[in-house]
PDB file of C-alpha atoms in Angstrom:
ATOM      1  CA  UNK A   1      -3.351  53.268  72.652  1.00  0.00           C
ATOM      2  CA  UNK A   2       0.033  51.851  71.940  1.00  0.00           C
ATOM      3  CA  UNK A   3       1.724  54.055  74.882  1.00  0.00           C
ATOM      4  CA  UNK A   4      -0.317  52.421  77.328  1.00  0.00           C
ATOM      5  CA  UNK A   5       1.624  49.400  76.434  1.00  0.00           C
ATOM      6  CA  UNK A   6       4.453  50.810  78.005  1.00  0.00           C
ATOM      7  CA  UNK A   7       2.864  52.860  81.141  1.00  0.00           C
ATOM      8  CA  UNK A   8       1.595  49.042  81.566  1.00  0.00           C
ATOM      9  CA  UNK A   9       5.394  47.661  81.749  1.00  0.00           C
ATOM     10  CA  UNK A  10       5.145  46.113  78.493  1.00  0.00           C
ATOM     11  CA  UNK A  11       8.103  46.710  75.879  1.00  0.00           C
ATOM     12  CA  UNK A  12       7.158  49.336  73.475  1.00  0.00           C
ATOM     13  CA  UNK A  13       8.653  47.459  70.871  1.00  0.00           C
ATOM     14  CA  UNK A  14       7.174  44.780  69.209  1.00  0.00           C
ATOM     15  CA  UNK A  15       7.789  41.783  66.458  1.00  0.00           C
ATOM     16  CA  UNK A  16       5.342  40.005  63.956  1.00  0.00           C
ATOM     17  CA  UNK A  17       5.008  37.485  61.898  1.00  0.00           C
ATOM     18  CA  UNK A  18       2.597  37.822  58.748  1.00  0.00           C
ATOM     19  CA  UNK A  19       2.705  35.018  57.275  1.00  0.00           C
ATOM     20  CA  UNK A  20       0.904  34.935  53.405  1.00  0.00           C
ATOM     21  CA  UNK A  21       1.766  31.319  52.793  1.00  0.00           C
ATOM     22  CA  UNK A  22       4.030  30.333  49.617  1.00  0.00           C
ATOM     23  CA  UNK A  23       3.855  30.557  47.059  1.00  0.00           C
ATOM     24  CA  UNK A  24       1.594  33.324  45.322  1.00  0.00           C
ATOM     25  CA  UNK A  25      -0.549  32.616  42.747  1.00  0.00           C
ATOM     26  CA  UNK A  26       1.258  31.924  39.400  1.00  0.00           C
ATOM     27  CA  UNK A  27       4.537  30.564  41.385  1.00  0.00           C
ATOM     28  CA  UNK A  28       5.698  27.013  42.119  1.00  0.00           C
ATOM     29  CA  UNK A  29       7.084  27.571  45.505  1.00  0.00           C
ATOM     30  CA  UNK A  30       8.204  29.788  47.637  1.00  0.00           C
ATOM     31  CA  UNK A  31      11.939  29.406  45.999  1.00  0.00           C
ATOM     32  CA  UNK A  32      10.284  30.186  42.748  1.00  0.00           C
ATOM     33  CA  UNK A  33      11.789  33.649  41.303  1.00  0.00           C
ATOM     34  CA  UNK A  34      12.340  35.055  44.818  1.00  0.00           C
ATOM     35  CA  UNK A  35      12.826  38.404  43.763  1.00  0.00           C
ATOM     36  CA  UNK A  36       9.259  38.450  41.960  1.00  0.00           C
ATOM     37  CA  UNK A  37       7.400  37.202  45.133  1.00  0.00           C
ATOM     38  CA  UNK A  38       9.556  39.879  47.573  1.00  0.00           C
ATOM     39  CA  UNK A  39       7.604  42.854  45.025  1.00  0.00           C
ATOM     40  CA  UNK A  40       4.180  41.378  45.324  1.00  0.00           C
ATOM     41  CA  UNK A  41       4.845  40.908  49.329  1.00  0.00           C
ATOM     42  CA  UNK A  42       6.512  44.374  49.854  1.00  0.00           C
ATOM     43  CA  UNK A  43       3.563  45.686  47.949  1.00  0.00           C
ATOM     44  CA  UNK A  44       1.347  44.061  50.075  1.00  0.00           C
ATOM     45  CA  UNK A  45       2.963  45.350  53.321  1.00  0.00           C
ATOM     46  CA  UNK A  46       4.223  48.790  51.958  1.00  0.00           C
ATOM     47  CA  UNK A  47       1.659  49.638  50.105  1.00  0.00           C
ATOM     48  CA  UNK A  48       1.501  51.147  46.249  1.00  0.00           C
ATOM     49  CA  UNK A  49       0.061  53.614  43.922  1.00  0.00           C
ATOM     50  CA  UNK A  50      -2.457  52.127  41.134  1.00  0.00           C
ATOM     51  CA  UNK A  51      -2.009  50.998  38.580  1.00  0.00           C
ATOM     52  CA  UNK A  52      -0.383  47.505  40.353  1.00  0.00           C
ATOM     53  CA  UNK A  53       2.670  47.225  38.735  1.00  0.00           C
ATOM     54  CA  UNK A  54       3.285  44.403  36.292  1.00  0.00           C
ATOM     55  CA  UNK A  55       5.189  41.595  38.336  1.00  0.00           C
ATOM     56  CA  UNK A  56       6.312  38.109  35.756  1.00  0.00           C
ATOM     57  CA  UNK A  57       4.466  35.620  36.660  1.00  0.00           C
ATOM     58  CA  UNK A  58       1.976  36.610  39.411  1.00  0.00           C
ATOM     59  CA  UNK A  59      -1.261  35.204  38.035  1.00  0.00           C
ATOM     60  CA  UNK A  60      -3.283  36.085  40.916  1.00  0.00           C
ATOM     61  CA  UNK A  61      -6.090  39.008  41.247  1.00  0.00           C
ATOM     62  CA  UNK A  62      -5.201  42.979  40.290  1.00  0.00           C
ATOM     63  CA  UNK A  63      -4.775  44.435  43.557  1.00  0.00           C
ATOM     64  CA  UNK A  64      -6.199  47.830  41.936  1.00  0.00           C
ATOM     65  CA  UNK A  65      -9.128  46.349  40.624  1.00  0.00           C
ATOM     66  CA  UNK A  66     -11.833  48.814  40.943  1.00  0.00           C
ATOM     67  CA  UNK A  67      -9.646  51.769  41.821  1.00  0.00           C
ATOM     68  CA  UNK A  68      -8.809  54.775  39.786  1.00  0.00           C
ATOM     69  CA  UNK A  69      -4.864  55.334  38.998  1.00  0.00           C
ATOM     70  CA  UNK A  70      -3.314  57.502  40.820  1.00  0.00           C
ATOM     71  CA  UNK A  71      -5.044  56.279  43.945  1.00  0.00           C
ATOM     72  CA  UNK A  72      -2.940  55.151  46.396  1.00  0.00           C
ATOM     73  CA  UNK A  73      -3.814  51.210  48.372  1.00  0.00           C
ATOM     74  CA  UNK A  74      -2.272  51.234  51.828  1.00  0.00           C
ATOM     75  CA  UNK A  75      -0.490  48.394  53.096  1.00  0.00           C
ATOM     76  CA  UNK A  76      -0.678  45.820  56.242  1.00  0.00           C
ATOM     77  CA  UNK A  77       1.927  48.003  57.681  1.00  0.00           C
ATOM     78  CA  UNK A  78       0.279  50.872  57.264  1.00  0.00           C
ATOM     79  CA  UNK A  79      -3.269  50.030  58.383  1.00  0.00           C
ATOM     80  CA  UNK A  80      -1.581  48.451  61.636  1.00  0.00           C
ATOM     81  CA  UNK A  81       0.060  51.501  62.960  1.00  0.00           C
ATOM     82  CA  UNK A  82      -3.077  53.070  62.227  1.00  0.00           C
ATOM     83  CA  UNK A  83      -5.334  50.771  64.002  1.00  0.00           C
ATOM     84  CA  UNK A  84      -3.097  50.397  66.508  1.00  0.00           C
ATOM     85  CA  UNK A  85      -2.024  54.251  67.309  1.00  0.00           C
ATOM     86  CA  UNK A  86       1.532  53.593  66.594  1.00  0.00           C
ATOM     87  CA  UNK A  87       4.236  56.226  65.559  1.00  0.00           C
ATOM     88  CA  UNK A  88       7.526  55.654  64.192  1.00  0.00           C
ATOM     89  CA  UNK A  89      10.180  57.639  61.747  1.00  0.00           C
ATOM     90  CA  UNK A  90      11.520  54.319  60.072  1.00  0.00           C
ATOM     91  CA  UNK A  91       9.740  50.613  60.718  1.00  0.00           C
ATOM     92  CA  UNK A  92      12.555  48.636  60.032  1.00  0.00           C
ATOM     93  CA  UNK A  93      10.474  45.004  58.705  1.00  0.00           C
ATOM     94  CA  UNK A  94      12.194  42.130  57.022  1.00  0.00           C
ATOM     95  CA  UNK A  95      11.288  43.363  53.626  1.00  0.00           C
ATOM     96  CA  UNK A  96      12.835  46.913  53.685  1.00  0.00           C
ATOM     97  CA  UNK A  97      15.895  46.829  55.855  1.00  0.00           C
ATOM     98  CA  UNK A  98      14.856  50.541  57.373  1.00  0.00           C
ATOM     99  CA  UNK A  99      16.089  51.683  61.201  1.00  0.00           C
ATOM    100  CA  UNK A 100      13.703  51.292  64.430  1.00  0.00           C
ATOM    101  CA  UNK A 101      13.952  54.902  65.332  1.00  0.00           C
ATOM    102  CA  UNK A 102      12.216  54.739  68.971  1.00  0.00           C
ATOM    103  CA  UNK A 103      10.704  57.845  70.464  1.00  0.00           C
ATOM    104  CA  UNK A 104      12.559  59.543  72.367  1.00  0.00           C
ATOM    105  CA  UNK A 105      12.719  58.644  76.096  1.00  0.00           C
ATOM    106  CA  UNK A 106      10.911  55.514  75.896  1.00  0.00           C
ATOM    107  CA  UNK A 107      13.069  51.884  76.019  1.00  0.00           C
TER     108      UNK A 107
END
């Protein structure tokens, strides 16, 4: 679990890097309509509810393909503190600007 980590002396915090290479389908390159390519990433990341929402000019695959509306597709984020036993109250990641909130008594 991740609090072994830290009874190991390892940090429990940690940093990462997914990288999804650049640019996504439909897009010339990674400079291409930033703002567009930051949805489909945080998307990716955060997660979303189906129906994928519309984003101009992504020609790639529906991420909700197959799934009902409503339904809700977690996202890398998500599925590593999950597989990883991590908690948290705010991740703070490139893409959403929220606070590290660390548990309490643990540096």
């Amino acid at each position: 679990a991740a609090y072994d980590a830290v009874e190991g002396g390892f940090t429990n915090t940690t940093r990462s890097l997914i990288r999804f290479g650049a640019p996504f389908a439909g897009f010339k390159d990674e400079d291409d309509r930033e703002t567009e390519q930051f949805k489909l990433a945080e998307m990716i990341l955060l997660g979303m509810n189906c129906p994928m929402p519309k984003v101009d000019g992504y020609t790639g695959p529906d991420l909700c393909e197959g799934i009902a509306d409503g339904e809700h597709i977690d996202g890398v984020e998500e599925l590593l503190f999950e597989r990883f036993d991590m908690k948290t109250v705010g991740l703070m990641t490139p893409y959403n600007k929220k606070p590290v909130v660390e548990l309490e008594g643990e540096a």
